[in-house]
Structure formats: structure tokens, C-alpha cells
C-alpha angles and dihedrals in degrees: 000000000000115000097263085052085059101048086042090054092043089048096051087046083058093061099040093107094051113024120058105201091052089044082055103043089047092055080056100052095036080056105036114022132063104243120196100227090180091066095037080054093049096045098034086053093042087057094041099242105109085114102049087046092054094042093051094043087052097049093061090047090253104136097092086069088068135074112278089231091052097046088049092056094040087062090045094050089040097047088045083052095044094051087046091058098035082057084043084061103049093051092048097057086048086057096046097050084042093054091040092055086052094049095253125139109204117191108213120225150194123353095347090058092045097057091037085057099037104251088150136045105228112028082219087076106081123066101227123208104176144330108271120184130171128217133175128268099263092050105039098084081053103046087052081045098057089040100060096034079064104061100286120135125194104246085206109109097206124070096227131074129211118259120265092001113162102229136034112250117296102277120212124193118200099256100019120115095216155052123233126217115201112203137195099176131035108212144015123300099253092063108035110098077063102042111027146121092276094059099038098046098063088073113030121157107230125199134165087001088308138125131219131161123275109265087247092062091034082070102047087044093048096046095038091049084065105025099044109016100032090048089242092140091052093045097047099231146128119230105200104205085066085044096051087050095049088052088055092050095047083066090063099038153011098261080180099069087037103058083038088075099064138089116208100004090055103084099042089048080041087059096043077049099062091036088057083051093050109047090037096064106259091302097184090218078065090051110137149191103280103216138150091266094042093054091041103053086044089058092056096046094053087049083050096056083038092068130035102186093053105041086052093050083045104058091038089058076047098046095055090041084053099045086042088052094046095053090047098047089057096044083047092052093045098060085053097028123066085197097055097041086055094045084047097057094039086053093056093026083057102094082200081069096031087061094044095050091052098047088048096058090039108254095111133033 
């Protein structure tokens, strides 16, 4: 099986428990076809997906289909995930009755909030990085504030933030599992006065003294964290853990009609729309606006999977353009931005950065 193959075959195993025609074409394949497990276990982990694979197969009472020694180290990988959310869990509702004594208001997001609401059946199924909540700006010094005068600690070396980023520094706690991140914006700055606090607040769902946002912006929060900033849209790629996401929530509402309300962010969710369509097998909740770009950037995504040589020459031309743009863009903020010019000589003026640098480019070991 080729690496879109792969992907394709992943993608369908995502759906089983919900759509008739993929559980069906799966049992097919899983009978009749050779399938390359080490590869399905390579890409399912590299989307960070291995434990929602494992968890829909075995719903459907798949599992028998697979080899012994690969079901055995599913359920370790799963059961290890499913003890370090259930501690996730525990330490964000510490957070949250922590933040509402103090008259803060945090909005969950992500994985955390997914799990916290019941997007998904088993809370062993999402891979969790770290707890992200959103307040608003009045409250967001003081949330940091709380937060480190109870035992959390900046994980950040270096004593300066770059300007307009959308979260304080990762923050770690001894005996926590995970980090927090505290935002006060959502997105990148290029697309906040579309996407923002102000807008998502208003409808928040709210459960066991809890808030989430609404399914319509855990959409556009789940699609614009790959496609904008995780560079997905540049890149021209799907990241299935997000696509997996935005399957669960079309369920619960019409992602269509939601992405249809914005501006700039419309046409790069439209085309992770059309990707999720794609991949998934023509669900019709995943259903999207048809348009030139769409088709277009479709096109170029199913010659990308198509062709692996090329799709890994590709991104790494991307990836240096990228890097290029992003050092110039600073040089060139920091000639107009007093912010930027300050955080720019603290960054070269930092001997941490200074060593790294060095070792990176092979002067110093």
C-alpha cells in the first residue's frame, strides 16, 4: 500500500463506528488485502492518532483482524494514554476551581476540552499535549498571576516574550502531568479581529461548572490550529488528529454554514473542509463550498499524497522559505516596532541562544 493508501485506510478506520459504507470497506481490506501495519503504526502515531485507531477498530470488534503483537501494544499505548488524561483531567479541574474563586472565567480548549465535554467516546482516544484556556483580557495578568503564586513555574528560559503572541509561556507545576498554556488570543495576528474572545464568549457551552467553546468555533479553533498556525494550509497537508476532531464535531453541528461566516479564514478552513471530505470517504456532514481555489488546492494535495518524493522535497523547499520569511519579517518589525526591536536584541544578546546556534550550525559541540 502507497502512503496515501495508508492515510486513506487510517482515515476510513476513524469513521467505523459511525459511517456504514467505511466500516464496511475496512472489514474488506482487513480480509482480503496485505496491509503493511508497520506503516499504519508509523503514520497513525505521527498524526497522533495510534490510540483512536486502536479504540474504533476495537469497538466494532475489529481487532481480531489484526496481529496479536500489534493489538497487545495498541492496549499498552491506549491504557498509558488513558491514565495520563484521566490525570489531565484531574489537574484541570483543579485549574478551573482555582481560576473561578478568584473570579476568573477560563474558556477550555483543544483536546483537553474535548475530552472534559465528551466529544469523544473513550477519553483514551486524544493524544494531549498540554491544557490550553482562554480568558479574557482583563483577566488574563491575573490568571498568570494565580497560577504561579500556586506552585507553577514558566518552563521559558529566557525572561522576554515575543511580541503579540497568543499565550503566556508554557507553565509546569511539580506533580502535574501537564503543562498549561494561558491565552489571550486564539490565532494568529493576522486573523484576530475575525476569530477572538470577544467573538467566542458570547456562546460558550457550559457543563459541570465548566466552559467550552460552542461546537461552531470548536471547529474554527480545531481547522485554523493546523491550517494557519501549524502552517497546514501552506504546506498543503492534512493532520489527521484535527481531522479526526473536526469528523466528531460535524456530528454535532453544520461546520459548512460556520466557516461560511467568515472573511479571510473562510477559504483555508473551505479547503480543510474539502480535504476532511476527501480523506474521509464523501461523508456528506463534511460536506464543503465547492469553489476554484478549493478544487484547486485539492488538486494539489491528492498529487502531494501521490507522490512521496515529491511531497517530502516539497515541504523541505517550504520549510527554508518559511524559516527565510519568518527572520525577515522580524528584522523588518523591528526597524518600525519598539517591541520588536527590544525582544530582537535580548534574543542575540541571550548566550543560551548564542550556544545553540552555534552547535546547530556546527562551531560548538
Amino acid at each position: 500500500m502507497t502512503y496515501k493508501q495508508n492515510l486513506f485506510f487510517i482515515a476510513q478506520c476513524l469513521t467505523v463506528k459511525f459511517e456504514k459504507k467505511n466500516k464496511k470497506e475496512v472489514l474488506l481490506k482487513l480480509k482480503n488485502e496485505k496491509i503493511d501495519w508497520d506503516e499504519i503504526t508509523k503514520i497513525s502515531t505521527n498524526h497522533l492518532v495510534f490510540s483512536a485507531l486502536y479504540w474504533n477498530l476495537k469497538e466494532v470488534k475489529f481487532l481480531k483482524y489484526l496481529p496479536k503483537d500489534l493489538v497487545i501494544y495498541m492496549k499498552y499505548i491506549n491504557d498509558i494514554n488513558k491514565e495520563r488524561n484521566t490525570q489531565i483531567i484531574i489537574q484541570v479541574k483543579e485549574i478551573n476551581e482555582l481560576l473561578l474563586s478568584n473570579n476568573i472565567t477560563p474558556i477550555f480548549l483543544k483536546g483537553t476540552a474535548n475530552i472534559l465535554e465528551g466529544l469523544y467516546d473513550n477519553i483514551s482516544e486524544r493524544m494531549i499535549g498540554d491544557i490550553d484556556f482562554i480568558c479574557s483580557k482583563k483577566e488574563y495578568q491575573k490568571a498568570v498571576k494565580i497560577l504561579l503564586e500556586n506552585g507553577y513555574y514558566s518552563v521559558a528560559k529566557e525572561n522576554y516574550r515575543f511580541p503579540n503572541e497568543k499565550h503566556y509561556p508554557r507553565l509546569k507545576k511539580k506533580n502535574r502531568i501537564a503543562a498549561v498554556e494561558i491565552h489571550e488570543e486564539l490565532i494568529s495576528e493576522k486573523y484576530r479581529n475575525e476569530f477572538n474572545y470577544n467573538l467566542v464568549h458570547k456562546n460558550t457551552l457550559k457543563l459541570n461548572n465548566m466552559n467550552f467553546l460552542s461546537y461552531n468555533h470548536q471547529a474554527v479553533l480545531s481547522i485554523t490550529s493546523s491550517q494557519i498556525d501549524d502552517y497546514g494550509f501552506y504546506y498543503k497537508e492534512l493532520a489527521l488528529k484535527n481531522a479526526y476532531d473536526i469528523f466528531l464535531i460535524s456530528k454535532k453541528t453544520d461546520i459548512k454554514k460556520s466557516i461560511s461566516l467568515y472573511k479571510n479564514l473562510k477559504n483555508p478552513m473551505n479547503c480543510f473542509l474539502a480535504c476532511c471530505f476527501f480523506v474521509f470517504g464523501d461523508i456528506h456532514t463534511l460536506d464543503y463550498t465547492k469553489t476554484k481555489k478549493t478544487e484547486k488546492y485539492l488538486s494539489t494535495f491528492n498529487f502531494l499524497v501521490n507522490n512521496d518524493i515529491i511531497r517530502k522535497f516539497r515541504y523541505l523547499l517550504k520549510f527554508i522559505k518559511l524559516a527565510i520569511h519568518k527572520r525577515m519579517s522580524i528584522i523588518f518589525k523591528s526597524i518600525t516596532s519598539k517591541e520588536h526591536r527590544v525582544w530582537l536584541i535580548k534574543r542575540i544578546s541571550d548566550k543560551n541562544w548564542q550556544k545553540n546556534k552555534l552547535k546547530q550550525i556546527g562551531l560548538k559541540k
